[in-house]
mmCIF file of C-alpha atoms in Angstrom:
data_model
loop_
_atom_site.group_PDB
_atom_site.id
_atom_site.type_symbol
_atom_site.label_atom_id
_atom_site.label_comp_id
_atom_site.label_asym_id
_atom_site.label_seq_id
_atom_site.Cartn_x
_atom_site.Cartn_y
_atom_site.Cartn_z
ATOM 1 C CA UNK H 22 11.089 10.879 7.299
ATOM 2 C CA UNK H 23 13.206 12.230 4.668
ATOM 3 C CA UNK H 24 12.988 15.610 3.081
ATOM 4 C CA UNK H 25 14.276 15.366 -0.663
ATOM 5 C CA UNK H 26 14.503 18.339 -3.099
ATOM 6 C CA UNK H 27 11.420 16.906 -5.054
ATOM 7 C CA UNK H 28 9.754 14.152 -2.619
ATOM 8 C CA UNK H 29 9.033 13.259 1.060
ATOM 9 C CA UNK H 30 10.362 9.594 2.050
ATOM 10 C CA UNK H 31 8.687 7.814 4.574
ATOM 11 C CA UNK H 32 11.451 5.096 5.184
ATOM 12 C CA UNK H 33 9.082 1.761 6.051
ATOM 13 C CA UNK H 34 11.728 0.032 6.687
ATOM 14 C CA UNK H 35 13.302 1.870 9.396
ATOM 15 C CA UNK H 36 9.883 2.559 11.253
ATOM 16 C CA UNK H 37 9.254 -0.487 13.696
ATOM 17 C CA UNK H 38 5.387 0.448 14.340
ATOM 18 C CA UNK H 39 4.983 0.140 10.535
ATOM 19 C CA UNK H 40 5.650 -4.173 10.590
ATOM 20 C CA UNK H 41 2.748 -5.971 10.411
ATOM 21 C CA UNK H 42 0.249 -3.822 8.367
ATOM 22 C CA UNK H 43 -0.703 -3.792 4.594
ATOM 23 C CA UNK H 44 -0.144 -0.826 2.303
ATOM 24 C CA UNK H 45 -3.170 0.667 2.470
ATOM 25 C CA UNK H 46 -2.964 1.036 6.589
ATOM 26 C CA UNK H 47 0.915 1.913 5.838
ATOM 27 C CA UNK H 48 -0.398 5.014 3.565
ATOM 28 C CA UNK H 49 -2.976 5.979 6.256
ATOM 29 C CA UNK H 50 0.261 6.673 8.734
ATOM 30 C CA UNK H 51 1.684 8.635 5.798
ATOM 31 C CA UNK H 52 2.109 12.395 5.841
ATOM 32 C CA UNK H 53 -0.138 14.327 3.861
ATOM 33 C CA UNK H 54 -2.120 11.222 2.641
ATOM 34 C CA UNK H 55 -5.132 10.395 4.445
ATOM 35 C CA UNK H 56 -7.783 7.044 3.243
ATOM 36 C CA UNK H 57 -11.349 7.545 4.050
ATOM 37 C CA UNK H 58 -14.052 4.998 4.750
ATOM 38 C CA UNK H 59 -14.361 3.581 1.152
ATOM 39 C CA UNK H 60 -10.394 3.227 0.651
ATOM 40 C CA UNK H 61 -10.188 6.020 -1.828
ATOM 41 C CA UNK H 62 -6.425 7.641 -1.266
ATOM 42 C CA UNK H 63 -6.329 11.722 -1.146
ATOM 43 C CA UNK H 64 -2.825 13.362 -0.894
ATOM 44 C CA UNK H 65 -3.203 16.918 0.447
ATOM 45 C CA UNK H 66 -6.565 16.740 0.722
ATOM 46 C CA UNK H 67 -7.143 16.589 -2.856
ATOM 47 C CA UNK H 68 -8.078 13.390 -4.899
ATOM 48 C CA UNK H 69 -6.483 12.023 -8.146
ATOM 49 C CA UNK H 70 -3.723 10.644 -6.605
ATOM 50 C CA UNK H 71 -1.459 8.221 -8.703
ATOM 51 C CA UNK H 72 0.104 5.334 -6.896
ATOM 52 C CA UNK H 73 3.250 3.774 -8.822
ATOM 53 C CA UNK H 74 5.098 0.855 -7.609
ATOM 54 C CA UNK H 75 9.049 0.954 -7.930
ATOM 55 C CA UNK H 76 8.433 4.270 -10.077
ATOM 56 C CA UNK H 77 6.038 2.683 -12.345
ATOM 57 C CA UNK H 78 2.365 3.698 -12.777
ATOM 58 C CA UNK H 79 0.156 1.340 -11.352
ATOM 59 C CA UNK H 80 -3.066 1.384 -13.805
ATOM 60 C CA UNK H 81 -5.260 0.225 -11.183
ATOM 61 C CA UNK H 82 -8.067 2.373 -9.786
ATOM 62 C CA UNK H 83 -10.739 2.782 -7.348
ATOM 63 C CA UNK H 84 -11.663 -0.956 -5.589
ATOM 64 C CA UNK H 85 -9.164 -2.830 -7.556
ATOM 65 C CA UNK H 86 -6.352 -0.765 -6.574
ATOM 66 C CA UNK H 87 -7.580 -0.984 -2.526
ATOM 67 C CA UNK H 88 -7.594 -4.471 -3.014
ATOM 68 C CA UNK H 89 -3.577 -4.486 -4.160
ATOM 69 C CA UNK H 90 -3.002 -2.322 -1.331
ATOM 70 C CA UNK H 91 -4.488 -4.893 0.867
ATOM 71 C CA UNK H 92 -2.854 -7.686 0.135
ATOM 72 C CA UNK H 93 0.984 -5.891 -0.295
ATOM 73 C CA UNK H 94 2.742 -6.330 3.260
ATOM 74 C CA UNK H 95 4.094 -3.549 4.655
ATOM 75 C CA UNK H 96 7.667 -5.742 5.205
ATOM 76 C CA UNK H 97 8.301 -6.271 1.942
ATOM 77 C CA UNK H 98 8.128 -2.070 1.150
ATOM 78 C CA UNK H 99 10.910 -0.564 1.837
ATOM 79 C CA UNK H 100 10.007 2.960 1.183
ATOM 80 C CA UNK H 101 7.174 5.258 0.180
ATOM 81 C CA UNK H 102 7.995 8.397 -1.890
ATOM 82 C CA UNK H 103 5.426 11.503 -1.615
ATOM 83 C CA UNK H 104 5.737 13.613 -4.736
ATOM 84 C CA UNK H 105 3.226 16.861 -4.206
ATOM 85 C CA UNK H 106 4.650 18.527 -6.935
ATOM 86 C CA UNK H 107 5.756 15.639 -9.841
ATOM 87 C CA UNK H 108 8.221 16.793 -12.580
ATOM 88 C CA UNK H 109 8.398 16.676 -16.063
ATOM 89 C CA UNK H 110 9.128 13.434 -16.426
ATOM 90 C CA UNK H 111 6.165 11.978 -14.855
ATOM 91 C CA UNK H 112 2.865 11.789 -16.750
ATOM 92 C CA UNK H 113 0.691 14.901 -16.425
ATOM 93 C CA UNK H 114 -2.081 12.509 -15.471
ATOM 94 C CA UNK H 115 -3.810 13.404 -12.300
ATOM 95 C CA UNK H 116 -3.609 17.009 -10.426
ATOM 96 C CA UNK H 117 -3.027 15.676 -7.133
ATOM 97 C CA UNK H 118 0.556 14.129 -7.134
ATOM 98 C CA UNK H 119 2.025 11.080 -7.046
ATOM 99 C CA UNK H 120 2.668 8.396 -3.975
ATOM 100 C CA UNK H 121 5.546 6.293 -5.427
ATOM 101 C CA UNK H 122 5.803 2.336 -3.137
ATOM 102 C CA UNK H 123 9.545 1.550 -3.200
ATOM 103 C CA UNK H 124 9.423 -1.922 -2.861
ATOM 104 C CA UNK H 125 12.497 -4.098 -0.931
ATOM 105 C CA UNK H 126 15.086 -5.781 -3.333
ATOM 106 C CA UNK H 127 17.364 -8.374 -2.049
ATOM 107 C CA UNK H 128 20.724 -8.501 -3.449
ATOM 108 C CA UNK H 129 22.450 -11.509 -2.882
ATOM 109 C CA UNK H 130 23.266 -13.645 -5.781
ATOM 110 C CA UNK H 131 21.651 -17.276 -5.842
ATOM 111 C CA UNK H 132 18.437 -18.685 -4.799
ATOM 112 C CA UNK H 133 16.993 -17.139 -1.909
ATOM 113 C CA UNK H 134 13.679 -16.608 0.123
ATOM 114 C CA UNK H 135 11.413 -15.109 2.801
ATOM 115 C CA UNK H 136 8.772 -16.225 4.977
ATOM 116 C CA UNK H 137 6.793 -13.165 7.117
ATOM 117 C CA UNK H 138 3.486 -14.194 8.647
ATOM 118 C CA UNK H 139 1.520 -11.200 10.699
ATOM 119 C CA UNK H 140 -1.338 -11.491 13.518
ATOM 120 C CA UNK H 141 -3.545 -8.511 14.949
ATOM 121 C CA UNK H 142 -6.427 -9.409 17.245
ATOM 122 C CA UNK H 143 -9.125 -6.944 17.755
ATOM 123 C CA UNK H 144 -12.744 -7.382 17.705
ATOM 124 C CA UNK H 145 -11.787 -9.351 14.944
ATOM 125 C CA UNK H 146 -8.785 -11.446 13.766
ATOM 126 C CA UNK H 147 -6.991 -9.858 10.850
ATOM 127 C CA UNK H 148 -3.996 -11.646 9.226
ATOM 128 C CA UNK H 149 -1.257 -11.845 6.247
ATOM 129 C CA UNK H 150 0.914 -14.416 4.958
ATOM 130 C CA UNK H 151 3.422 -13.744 2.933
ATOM 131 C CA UNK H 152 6.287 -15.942 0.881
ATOM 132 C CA UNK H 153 8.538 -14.571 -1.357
ATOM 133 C CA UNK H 154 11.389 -16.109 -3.543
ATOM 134 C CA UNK H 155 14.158 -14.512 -5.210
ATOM 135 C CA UNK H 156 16.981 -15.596 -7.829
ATOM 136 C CA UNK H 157 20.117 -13.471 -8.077
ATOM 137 C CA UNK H 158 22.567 -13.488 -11.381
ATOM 138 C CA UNK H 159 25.195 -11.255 -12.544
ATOM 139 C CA UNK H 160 22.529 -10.158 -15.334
ATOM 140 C CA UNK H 161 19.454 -11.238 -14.381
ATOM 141 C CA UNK H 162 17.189 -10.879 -11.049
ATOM 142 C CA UNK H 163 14.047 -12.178 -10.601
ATOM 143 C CA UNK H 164 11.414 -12.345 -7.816
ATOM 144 C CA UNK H 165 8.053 -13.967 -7.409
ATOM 145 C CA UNK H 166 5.815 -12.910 -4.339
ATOM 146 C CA UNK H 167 2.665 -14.642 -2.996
ATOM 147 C CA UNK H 168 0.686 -13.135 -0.404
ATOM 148 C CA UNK H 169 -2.585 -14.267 1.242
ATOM 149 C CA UNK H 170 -4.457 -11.922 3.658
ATOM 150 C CA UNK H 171 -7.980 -11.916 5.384
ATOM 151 C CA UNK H 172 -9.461 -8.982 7.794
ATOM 152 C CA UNK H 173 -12.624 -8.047 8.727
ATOM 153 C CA UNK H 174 -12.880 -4.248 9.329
ATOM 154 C CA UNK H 175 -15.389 -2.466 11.474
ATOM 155 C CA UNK H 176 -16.732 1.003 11.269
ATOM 156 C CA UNK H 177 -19.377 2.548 13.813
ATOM 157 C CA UNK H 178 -20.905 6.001 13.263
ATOM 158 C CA UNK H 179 -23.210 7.673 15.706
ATOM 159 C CA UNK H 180 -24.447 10.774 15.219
ATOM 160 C CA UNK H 181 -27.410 13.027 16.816
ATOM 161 C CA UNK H 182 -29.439 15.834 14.947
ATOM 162 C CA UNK H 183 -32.112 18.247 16.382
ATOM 163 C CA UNK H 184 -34.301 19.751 13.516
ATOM 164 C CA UNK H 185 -37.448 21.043 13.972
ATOM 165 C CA UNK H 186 -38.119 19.916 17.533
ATOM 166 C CA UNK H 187 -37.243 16.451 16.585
ATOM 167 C CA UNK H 188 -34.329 14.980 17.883
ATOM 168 C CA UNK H 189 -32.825 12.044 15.407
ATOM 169 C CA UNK H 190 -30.544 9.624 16.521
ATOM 170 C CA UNK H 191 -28.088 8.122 13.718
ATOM 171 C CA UNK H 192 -26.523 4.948 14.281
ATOM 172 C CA UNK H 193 -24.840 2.410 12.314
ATOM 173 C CA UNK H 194 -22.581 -0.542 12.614
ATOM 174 C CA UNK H 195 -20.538 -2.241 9.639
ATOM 175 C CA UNK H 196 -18.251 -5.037 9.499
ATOM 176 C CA UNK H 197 -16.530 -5.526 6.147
ATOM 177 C CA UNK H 198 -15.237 -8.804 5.294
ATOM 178 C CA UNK H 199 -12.329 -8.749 2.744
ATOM 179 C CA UNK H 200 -9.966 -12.251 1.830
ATOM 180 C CA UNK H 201 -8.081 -12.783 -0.968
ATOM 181 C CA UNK H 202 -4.145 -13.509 -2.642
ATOM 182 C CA UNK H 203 -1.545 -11.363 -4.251
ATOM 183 C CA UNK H 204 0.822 -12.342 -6.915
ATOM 184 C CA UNK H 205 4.035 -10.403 -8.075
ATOM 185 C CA UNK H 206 6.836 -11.037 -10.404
ATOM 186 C CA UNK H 207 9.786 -9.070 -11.572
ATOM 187 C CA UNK H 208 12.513 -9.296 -13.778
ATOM 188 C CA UNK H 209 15.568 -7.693 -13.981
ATOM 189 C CA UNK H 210 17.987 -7.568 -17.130
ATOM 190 C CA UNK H 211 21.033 -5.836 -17.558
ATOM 191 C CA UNK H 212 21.902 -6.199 -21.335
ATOM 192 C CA UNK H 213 25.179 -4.267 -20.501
ATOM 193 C CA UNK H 214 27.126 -2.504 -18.108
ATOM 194 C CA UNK H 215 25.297 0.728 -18.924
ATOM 195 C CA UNK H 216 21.665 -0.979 -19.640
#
């Protein structure tokens, strides 16, 4: 962790027990932001949150924006930025602050590429593949990221009540089945030495 004048950075990069995960479970070992049972994203305690990714706003919301978070690997993020407090020069959207996902640039010049492929076995098999392709100029950079990811995520809840002289006895299994693909692509232009 890094304390900044503005921000908390959670370096992903340098954190070996984050490999392996997607973004959402990479924001749920986050400080300050916690992920409840339906994936909604509270920093502080408070919801509203705005995710951007490389310090643009991400206009995604609610499911859609879970489902983003799901299928980004945690190895290609290179850093998460916690801004409690955002400055002027962020949009006074939302009350809650702003989690900013760094993402990792390579920058070698020429063709260039990356294959990362992650396994966890529980009580159920959860997986992500990921390829991603990059091209390197002296003015242009591009990159083009495909991800596919499948998990199956189980919640129990148990719970016992006494009302009443009646004892009542809660409980409830749930396995959530979620599959699907993720496709980036960014582009990079300097027009000049100072654009």
């Amino acid at each position: 962790l890094e304390v900044r004048a503005d921000m908390l950075v959670f370096n992903v990069s340098a954190s070996p027990s984050a490999s392996g995960v997607n973004g959402l479970d990479l924001l749920r070992k986050a400080p300050g932001v916690s992920v409840d049972m339906d994936d909604n994203i509270q920093l502080l305690g408070k919801e509203g949150v705005q995710i951007h990714i490389n310090g643009n706003p991400s206009r995604l919301s609610g499911r859609d924006l879970a489902t983003l978070l799901q299928n980004l690997s945690s190895d290609n993020i290179e850093a998460i930025e916690i801004i409690t407090n955002p400055s002027a020069k962020y949009d006074a959207e939302g009350n809650a602050g702003i989690i900013n996902l760094r993402l990792k640039k390579n920058p070698a010049l020429g063709f260039n590429g990356n294959l990362n492929s992650s396994f966890t076995q529980g009580n159920y098999l959860r997986y992500s593949n990921g390829l991603t392709l990059n091209y390197g100029g002296e003015r242009i950079r591009t990159t083009l990221e495909l991800t596919r990811s499948e998990e199956t995520h189980q919640d129990d809840f148990l719970d016992t009540q006494k009302q009443n002289g009646f004892v009542l006895d809660l409980d409830s299994e749930e396995a959530r089945h979620r599959a699907g693909y993720n496709l980036a692509f960014g582009l990079d232009a300097q027009l000049s030495k100072k654009h």
